Coordinates of C-alpha atoms in Angstrom, one line a residue:
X1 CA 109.8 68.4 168.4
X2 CA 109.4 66.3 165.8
X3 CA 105.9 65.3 166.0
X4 CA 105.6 69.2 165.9
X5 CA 107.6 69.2 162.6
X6 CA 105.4 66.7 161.6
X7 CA 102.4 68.1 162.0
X8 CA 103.2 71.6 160.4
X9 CA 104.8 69.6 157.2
X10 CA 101.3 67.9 157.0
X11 CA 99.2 71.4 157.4
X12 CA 101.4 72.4 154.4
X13 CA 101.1 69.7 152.3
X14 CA 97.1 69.8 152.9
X15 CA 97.0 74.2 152.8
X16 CA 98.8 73.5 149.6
X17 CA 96.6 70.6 147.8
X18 CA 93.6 72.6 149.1
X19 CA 95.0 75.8 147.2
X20 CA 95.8 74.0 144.1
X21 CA 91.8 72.3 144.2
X22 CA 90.7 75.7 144.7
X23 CA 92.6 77.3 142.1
X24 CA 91.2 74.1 139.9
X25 CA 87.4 74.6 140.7
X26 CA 87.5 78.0 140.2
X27 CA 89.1 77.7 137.2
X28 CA 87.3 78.9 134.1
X29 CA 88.5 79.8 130.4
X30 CA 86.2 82.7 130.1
X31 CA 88.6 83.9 133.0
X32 CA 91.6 83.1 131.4
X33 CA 90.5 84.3 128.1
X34 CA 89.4 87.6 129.7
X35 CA 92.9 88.3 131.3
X36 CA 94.3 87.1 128.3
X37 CA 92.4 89.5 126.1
X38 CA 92.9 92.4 128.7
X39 CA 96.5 91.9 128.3
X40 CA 96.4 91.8 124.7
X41 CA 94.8 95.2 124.4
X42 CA 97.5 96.6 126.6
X43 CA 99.9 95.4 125.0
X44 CA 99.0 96.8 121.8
X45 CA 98.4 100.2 123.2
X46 CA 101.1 101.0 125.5
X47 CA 103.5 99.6 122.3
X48 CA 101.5 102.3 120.2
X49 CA 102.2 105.1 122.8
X50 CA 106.1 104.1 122.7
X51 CA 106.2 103.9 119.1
X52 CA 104.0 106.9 118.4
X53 CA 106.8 109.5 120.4
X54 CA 106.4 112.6 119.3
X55 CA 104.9 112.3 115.4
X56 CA 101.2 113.2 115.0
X57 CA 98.7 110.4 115.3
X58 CA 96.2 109.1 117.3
X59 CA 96.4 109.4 120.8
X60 CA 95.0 106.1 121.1
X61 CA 94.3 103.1 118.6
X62 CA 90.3 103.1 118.2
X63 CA 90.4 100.0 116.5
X64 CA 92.2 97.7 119.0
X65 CA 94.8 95.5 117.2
X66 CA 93.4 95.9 113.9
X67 CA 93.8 99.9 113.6
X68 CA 92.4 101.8 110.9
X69 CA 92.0 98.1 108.7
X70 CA 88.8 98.1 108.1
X71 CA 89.2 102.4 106.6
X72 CA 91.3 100.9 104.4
X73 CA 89.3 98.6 102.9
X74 CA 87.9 101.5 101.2
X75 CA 91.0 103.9 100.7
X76 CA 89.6 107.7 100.5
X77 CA 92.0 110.2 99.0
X78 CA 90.7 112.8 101.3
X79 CA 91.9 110.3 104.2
X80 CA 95.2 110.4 102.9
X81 CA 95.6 114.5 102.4
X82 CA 94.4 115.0 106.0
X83 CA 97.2 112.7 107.2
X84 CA 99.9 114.6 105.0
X85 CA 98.7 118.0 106.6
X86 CA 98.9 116.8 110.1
X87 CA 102.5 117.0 110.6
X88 CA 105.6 116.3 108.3
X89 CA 105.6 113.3 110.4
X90 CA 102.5 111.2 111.1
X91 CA 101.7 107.2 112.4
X92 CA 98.6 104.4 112.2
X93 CA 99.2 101.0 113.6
X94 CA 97.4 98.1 112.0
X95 CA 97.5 94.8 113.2
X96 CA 101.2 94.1 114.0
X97 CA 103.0 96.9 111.8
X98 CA 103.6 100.0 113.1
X99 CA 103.6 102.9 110.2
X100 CA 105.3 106.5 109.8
X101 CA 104.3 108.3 107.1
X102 CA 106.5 111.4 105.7
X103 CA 105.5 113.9 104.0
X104 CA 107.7 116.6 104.0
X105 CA 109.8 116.9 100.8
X106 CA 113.4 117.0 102.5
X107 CA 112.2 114.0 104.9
X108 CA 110.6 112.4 102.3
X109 CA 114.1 112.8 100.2
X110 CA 115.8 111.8 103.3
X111 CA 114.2 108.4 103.3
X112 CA 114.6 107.9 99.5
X113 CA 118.6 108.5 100.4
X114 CA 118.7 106.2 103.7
X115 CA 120.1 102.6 102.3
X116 CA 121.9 101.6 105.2
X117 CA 119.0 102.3 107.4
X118 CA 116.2 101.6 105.3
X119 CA 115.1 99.5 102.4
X120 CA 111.7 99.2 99.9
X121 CA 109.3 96.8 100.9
X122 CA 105.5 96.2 100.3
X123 CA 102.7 94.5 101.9
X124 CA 103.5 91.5 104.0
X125 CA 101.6 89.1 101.5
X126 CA 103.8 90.5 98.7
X127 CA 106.9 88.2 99.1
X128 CA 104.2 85.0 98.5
X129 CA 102.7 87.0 95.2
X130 CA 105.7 88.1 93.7
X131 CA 108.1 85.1 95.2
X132 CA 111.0 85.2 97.8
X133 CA 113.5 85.5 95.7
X134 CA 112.5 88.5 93.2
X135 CA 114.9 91.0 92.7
X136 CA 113.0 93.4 94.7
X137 CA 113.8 92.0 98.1
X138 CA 117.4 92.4 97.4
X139 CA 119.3 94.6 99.3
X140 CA 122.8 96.2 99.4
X141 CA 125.5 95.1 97.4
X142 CA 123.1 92.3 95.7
X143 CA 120.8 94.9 94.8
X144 CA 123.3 97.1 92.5
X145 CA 124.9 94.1 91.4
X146 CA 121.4 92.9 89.4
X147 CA 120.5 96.4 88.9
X148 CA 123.5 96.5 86.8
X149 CA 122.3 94.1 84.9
X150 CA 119.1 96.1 83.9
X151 CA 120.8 99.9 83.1
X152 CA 121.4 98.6 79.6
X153 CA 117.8 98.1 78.9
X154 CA 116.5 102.0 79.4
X155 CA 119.5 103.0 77.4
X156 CA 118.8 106.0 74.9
X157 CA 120.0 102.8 72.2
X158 CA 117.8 100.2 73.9
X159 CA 114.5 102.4 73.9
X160 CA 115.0 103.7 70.4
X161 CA 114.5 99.6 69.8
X162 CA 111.1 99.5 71.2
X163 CA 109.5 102.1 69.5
X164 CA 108.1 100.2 66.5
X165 CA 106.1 97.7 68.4
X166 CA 104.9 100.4 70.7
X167 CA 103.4 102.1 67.8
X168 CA 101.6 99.3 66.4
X169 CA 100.2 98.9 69.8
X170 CA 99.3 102.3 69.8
X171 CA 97.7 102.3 66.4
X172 CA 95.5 98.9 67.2
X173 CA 94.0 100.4 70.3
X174 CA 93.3 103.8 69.0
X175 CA 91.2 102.5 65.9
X176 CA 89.2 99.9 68.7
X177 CA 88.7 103.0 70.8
X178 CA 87.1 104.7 68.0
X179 CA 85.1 101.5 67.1
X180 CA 84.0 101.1 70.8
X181 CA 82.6 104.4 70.8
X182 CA 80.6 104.8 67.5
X183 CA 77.7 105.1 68.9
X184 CA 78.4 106.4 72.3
X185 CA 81.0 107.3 74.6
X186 CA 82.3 104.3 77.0
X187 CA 84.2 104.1 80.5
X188 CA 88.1 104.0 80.0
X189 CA 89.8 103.0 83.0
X190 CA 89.3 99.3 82.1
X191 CA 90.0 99.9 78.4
X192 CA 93.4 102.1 79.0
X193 CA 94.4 100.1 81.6
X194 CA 94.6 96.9 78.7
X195 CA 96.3 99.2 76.5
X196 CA 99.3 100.3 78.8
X197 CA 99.1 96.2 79.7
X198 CA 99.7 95.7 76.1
X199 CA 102.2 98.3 75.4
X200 CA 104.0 97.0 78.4
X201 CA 104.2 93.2 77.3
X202 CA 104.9 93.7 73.7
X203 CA 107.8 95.8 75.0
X204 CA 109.1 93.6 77.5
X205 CA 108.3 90.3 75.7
X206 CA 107.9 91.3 71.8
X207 CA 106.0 88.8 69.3
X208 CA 107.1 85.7 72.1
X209 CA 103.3 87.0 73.9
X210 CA 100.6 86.1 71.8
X211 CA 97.3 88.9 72.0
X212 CA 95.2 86.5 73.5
X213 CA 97.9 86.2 76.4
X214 CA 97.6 89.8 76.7
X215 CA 94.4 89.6 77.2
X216 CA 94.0 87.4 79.6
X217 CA 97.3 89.0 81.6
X218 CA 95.5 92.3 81.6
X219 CA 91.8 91.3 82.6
X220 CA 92.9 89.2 85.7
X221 CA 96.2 91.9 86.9
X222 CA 93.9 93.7 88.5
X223 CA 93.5 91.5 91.4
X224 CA 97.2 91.4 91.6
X225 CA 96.4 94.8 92.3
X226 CA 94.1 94.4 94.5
X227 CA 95.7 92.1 96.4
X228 CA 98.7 94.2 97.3
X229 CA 96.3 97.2 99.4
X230 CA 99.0 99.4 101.5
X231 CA 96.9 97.9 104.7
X232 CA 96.3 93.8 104.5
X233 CA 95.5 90.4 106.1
X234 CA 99.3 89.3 106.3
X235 CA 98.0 85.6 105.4
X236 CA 96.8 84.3 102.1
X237 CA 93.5 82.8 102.6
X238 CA 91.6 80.8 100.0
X239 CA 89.2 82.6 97.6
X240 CA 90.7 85.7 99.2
X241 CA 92.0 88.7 97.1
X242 CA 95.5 87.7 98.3
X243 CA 94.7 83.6 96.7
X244 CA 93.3 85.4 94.0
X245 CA 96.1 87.4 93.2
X246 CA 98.9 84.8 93.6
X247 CA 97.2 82.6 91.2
X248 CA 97.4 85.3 88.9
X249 CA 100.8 86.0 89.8
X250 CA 101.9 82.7 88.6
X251 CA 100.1 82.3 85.6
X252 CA 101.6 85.4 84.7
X253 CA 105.1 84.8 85.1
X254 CA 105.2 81.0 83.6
X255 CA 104.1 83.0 80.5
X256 CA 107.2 85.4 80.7
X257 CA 109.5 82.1 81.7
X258 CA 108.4 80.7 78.2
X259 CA 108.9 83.9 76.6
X260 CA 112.2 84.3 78.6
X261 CA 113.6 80.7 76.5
X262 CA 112.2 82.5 73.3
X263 CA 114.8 85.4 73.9
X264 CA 117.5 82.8 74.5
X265 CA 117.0 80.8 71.3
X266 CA 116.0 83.9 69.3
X267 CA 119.3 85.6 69.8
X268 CA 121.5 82.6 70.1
X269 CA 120.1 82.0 66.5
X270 CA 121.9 85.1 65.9
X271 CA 118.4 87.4 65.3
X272 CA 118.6 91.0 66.7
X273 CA 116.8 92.5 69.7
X274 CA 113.5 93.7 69.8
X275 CA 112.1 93.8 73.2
X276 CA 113.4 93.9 76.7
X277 CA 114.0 90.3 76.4
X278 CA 115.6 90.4 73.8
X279 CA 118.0 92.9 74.7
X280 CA 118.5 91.3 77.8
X281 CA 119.7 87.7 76.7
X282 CA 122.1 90.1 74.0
X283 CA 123.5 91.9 76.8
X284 CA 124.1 88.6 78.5
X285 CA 125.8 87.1 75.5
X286 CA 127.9 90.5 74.9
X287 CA 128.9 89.6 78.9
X288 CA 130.1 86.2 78.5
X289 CA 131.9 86.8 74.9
X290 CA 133.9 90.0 76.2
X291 CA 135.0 87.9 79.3
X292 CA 136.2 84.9 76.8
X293 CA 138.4 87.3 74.9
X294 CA 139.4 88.9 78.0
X295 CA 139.6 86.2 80.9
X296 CA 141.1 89.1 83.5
X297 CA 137.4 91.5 82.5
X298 CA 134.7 91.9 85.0
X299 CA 131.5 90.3 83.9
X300 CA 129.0 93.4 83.9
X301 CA 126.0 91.1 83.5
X302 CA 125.9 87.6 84.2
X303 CA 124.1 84.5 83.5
X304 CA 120.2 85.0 84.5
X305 CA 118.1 82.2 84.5
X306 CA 114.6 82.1 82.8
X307 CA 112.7 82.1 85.9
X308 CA 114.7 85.1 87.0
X309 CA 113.7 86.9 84.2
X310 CA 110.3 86.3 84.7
X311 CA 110.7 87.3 88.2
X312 CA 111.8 90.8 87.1
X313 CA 110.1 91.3 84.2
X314 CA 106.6 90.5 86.2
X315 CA 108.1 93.7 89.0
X316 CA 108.4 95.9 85.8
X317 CA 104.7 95.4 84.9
X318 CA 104.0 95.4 88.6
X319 CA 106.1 98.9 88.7
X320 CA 104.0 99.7 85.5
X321 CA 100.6 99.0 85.0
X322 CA 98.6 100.7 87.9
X323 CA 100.9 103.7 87.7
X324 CA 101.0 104.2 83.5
X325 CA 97.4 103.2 83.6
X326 CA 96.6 105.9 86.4
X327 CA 98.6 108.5 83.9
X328 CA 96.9 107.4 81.1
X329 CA 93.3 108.5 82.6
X330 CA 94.7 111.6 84.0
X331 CA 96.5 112.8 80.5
X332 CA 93.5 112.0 78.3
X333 CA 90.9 114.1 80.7
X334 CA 93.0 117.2 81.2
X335 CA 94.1 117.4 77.6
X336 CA 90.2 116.5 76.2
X337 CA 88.9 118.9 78.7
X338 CA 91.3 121.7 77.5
X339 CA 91.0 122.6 73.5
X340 CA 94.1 124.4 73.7
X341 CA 96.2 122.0 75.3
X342 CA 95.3 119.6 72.5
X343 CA 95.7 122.2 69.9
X344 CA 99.3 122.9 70.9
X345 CA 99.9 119.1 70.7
X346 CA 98.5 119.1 67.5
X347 CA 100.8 121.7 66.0
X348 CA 103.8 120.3 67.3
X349 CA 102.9 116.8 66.2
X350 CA 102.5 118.0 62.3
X351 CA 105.8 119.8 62.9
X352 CA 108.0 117.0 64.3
X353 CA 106.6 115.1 61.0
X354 CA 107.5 117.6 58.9
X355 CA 104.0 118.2 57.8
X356 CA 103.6 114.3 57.2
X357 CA 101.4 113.0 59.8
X358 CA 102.0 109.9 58.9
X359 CA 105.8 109.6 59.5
X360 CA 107.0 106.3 61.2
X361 CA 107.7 107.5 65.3
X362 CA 111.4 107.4 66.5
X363 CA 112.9 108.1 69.7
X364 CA 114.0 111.5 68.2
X365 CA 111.3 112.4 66.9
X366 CA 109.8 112.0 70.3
X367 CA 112.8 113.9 71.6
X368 CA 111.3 117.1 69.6
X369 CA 108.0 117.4 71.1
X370 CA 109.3 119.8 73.2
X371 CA 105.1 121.0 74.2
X372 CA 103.7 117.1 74.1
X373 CA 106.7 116.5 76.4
X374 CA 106.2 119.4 79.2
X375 CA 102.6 118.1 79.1
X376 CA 103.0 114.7 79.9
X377 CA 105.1 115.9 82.7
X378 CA 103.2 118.3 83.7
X379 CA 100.4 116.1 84.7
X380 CA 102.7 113.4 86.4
X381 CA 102.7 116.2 88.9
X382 CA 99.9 117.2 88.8
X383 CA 98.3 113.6 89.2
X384 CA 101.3 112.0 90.4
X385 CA 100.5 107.9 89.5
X386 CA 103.0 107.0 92.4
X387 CA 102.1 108.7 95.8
X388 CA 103.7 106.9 98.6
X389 CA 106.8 104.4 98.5
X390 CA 106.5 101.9 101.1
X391 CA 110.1 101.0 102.9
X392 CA 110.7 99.2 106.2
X393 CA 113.5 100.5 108.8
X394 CA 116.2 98.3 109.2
X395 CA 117.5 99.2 112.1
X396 CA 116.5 101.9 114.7
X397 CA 116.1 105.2 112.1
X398 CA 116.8 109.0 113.6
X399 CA 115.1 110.9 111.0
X400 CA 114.8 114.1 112.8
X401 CA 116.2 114.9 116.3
X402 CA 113.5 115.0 118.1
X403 CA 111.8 111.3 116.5
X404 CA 113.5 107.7 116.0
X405 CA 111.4 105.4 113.3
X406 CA 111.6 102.0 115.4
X407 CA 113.0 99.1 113.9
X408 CA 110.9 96.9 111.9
X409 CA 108.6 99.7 111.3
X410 CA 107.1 100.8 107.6
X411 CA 108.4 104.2 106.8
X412 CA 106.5 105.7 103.6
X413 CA 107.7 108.9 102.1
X414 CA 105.1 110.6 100.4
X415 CA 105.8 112.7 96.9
X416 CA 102.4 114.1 96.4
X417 CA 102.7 117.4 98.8
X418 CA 106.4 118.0 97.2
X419 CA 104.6 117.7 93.4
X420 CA 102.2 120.8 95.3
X421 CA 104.3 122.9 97.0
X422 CA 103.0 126.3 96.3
X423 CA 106.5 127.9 97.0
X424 CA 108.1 125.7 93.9
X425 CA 104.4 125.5 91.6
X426 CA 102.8 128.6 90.8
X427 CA 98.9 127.8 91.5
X428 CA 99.7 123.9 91.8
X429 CA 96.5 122.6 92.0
X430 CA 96.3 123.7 87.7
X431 CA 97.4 122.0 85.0
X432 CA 99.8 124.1 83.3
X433 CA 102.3 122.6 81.0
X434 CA 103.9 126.0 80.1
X435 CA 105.4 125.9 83.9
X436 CA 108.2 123.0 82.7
X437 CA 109.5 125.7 79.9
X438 CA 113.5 125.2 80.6
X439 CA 114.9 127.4 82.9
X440 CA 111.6 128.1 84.5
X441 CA 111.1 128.2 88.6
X442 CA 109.5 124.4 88.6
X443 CA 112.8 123.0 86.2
X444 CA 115.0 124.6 88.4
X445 CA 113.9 123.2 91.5
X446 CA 114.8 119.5 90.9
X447 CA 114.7 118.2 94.6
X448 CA 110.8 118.6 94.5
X449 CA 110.1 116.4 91.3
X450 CA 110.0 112.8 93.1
X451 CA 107.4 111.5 90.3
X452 CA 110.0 108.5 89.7
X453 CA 111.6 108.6 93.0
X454 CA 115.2 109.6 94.0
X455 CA 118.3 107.7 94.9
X456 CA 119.3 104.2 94.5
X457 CA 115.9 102.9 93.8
X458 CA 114.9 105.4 91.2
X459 CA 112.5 104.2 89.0
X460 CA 115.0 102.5 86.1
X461 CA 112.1 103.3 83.4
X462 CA 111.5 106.6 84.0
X463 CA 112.6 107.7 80.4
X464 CA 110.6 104.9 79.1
X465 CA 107.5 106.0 80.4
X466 CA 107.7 109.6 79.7
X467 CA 108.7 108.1 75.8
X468 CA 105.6 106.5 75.9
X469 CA 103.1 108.8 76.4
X470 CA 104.4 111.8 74.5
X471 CA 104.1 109.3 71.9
X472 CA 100.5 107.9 72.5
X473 CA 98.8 111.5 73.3
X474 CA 100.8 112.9 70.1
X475 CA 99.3 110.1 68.0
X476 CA 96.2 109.8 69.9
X477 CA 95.2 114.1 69.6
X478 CA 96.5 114.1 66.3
X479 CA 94.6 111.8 64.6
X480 CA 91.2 112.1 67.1
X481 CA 88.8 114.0 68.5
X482 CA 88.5 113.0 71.9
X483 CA 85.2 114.2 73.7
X484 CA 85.2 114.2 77.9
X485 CA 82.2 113.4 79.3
X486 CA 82.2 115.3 82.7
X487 CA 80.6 114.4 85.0
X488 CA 80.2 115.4 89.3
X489 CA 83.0 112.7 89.9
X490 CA 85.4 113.7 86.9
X491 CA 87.9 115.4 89.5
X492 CA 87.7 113.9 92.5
X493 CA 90.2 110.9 93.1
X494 CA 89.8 107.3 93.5
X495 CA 92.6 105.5 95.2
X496 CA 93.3 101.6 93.7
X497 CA 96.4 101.5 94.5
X498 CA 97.4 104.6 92.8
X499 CA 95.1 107.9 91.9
X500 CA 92.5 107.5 89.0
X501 CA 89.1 109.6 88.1
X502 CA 85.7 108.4 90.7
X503 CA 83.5 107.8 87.6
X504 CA 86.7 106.1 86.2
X505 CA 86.6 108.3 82.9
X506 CA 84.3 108.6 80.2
X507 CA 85.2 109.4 76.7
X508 CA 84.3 109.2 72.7
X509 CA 86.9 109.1 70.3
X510 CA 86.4 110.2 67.0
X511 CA 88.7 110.1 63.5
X512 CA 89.6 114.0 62.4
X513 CA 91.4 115.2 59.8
X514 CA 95.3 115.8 61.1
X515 CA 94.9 119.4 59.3
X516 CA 91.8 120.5 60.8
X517 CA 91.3 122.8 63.1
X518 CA 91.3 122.3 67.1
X519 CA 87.4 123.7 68.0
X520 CA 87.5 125.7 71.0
X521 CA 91.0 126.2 70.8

């Protein structure tokens, strides 16, 4: 019996090393790498298909694992639309993100409302660019608590204090524009897009930014820009946009830490504000001097470091630039392509001055331009600079009853289809400023006008921007003649980041008399 036992214990042994040398000489990595692949692939897809549900999509992923990435590359507006229209709900999948897009205006408004089960994010690569620990990743309680500290600088007060330098800036870059184009007209989008880069720093940062540091900030933020694509290679790879843009990042904001010290000496010397940072180093000081004669008082604002500052005043031009420089294209096109547009303007600037065009601006003399006003607004909607806002679900998200948003996916509400809803716009896809007149359909129906956003991430400068360009196209129409060149491209959309113009805008500027006549009108 046991020699039996034996024997069957040493078949074993040699059925089992015979296996295992089987198993080795048939071996091969193409094998392995094939099953490997194979399980990859369906993986990816049978995650798609549980993710997907019931929102409209594709049925499958065409682009294994990378989805749509390389469409993206080269974002068409068209693209977009067509993914709007095919359901309030829609999905894409690219590399590992899974994203639902919304746009319906109550879903949309849904989202906006959804802080416990949602919060803003942007591209993977963006914590690198703009830093871990920027305000904008904060969430929750931490998030109000800093945003506190930033409502006093959008203040009706604190805007009136940034007027002056805005106008200078204004002034400058309208009489270069004229200059530029003596002799014939010249592409915009790079020119506007320094000027709102200028108007931006010389409001946040005052006289502590020299031009030449303006400059240089606003010729090398577009590949900020274009580092931050909606799709994008999660890791930053040398000589990459993403490198690119984080070495841009950082130059940028070790300007605003030095101009951040500036602030803190300039009002500890006891000098007034005159810019953001300004008023934000006062509003510290008002904080820490209220809470020394009262010990028991909350501290509204407290102590922010320089390189916090930076931090948040880098997300405000980040928040800014593409979106006022998208706005400034639009505003200048319509309005030079419609005489009477620019002739109202006209009118109501010389009124607001009281017949003296060259009256210093204030924020209520901006107030007045009741027409410039209902124009600038009018093409926010009808160009909206901001059309999706990206945010990522923090936990399992019902946002209808028949679809949950998985957690860790990207949900994006859209505003563009709200800013066109035929029901709330009379013939939306015009340009009609008169539609904003006060007690009109469109004023009424507030839930639709999601231009800055809604909630408790609206856009803090919304106020600020609108300011801003009643103030440069009142300047800029009263003082010039501004001739469009149209061309086939003029109205169809280019998508960098936001919408702007295909043949990115072509224009002459020319001095007129304040007095004269608007031809055409």
């Amino acid at each position: 019996m046991e020699a039996v036992s034996s024997r069957i214990s040493a078949l074993s042994n040699s059925t089992g090393e015979f296996q295992l040398e089987s198993f080795i000489s048939n071996f091969s990595w193409w094998k392995f790498a094939v099953t490997a692949l194979v399980l990859v692939l369906t993986y990816d897809q049978v995650s798609y298909q549980i993710n997907k549900g019931t929102v409209a999509g594709p049925k499958f992923k065409i682009w294994p694992i990378i989805g749509p990435f390389l469409e993206s590359l080269d974002p068409k507006f068209e693209e977009y639309y067509a993914k709007w229209e095919s359901g309030p709900l829609s999905c894409v999948s690219i590399f590992h993100k899974f994203v639902v897009i919304a746009s319906e205006r109550d879903l949309a408004r849904k989202i906006f409302h959804s802080p416990a089960f949602v919060k803003p994010c942007v591209v993977d690569v963006a914590r690198k660019i703009l830093r871990p620990t920027n305000w904008v990743f904060l969430d929750g309680k931490a998030h109000v608590d800093y945003r506190n500290g930033l409502n006093g600088l959008f203040t009706k007060k604190a805007l009136e204090i940034y007027v002056p330098a805005q106008e200078k800036i204004i002034d400058k870059y309208l009489d270069r524009f004229v200059e530029m184009t003596k002799e014939e007209p010249s592409v915009f989008f790079p020119a506007f897009r320094e000027l709102m880069c200028a108007i931006s720093l010389k409001t946040f940062c005052g006289d502590y930014i020299t031009d030449d540091q303006i400059k240089h900030i606003a010729d090398e933020y577009y590949r900020v820009t274009a580092a931050m694509e909606l799709v994008n290679f999660p890791i930053i790879i040398p000589y990459t946009k993403t490198w690119y843009g984080q070495r841009a990042a950082d130059m940028t904001m070790k300007i605003f830490e030095v101009c951040a010290q500036a602030a803190k000496d300039h009002i500890a010397a006891g000098g007034k504000p005159t810019c953001i940072a300004d008023a934000w180093v006062f509003l510290m000081q008002e904080a820490r001097d209220n809470k020394t004669e009262d010990v028991n008082s909350k501290l509204l604002v407290r102590e922010f470091s320089n390189k916090e500052i930076s931090e948040a005043i880098f997300t405000f031009l980040f928040a800014s630039q593409d979106a006022s420089s998208s706005a400034c294209c639009w505003l200048f096109q319509v309005i030079a392509d419609r005489p009477e547009v620019a002739a109202k303007i006209r009118a109501e600037q010389l009124a607001v001055r009281n017949g003296d065009p060259n009256m210093p601006l204030s924020s209520a003399m901006i107030d007045e331009m009741t027409y410039t006003n209902m124009a600038v607004k009018e093409c926010l909607r009808y160009r909206p600079p901001v059309i999706m806002v990206p945010y990522v679900a923090k936990k399992a998200y019902p946002i209808s009853e028949s679809y949950t948003v998985p957690k860790g996916a990207m949900i994006i509400p859209t505003t563009y289809p709200a800013l066109h809803d035929p029901e709330v716009y009379d013939d939306p896809e015009e340009f009609i400023p008169e539609r904003w007149v006060e007690g009109s359909k469109a004023s009424k129906n507030t839930k639709n006008w999601l231009v800055f956003g809604t909630g408790t991430h609206v856009c803090l400068g919304q106020n600020y921007v609108k300011m801003v360009f009643a103030a440069l196209v009142g300047k800029a129409f009263l003082f010039h003649d501004i001739e469009h060149t149209i061309t086939p491209l003029s109205e169809k959309i280019k998508v960098f980041a936001t919408l702007f113009p295909q043949d990115d805008l072509i224009l002459k500027f020319k001095k007129r008399d304040p007095f004269a006549p608007t031809v055409g009108a």
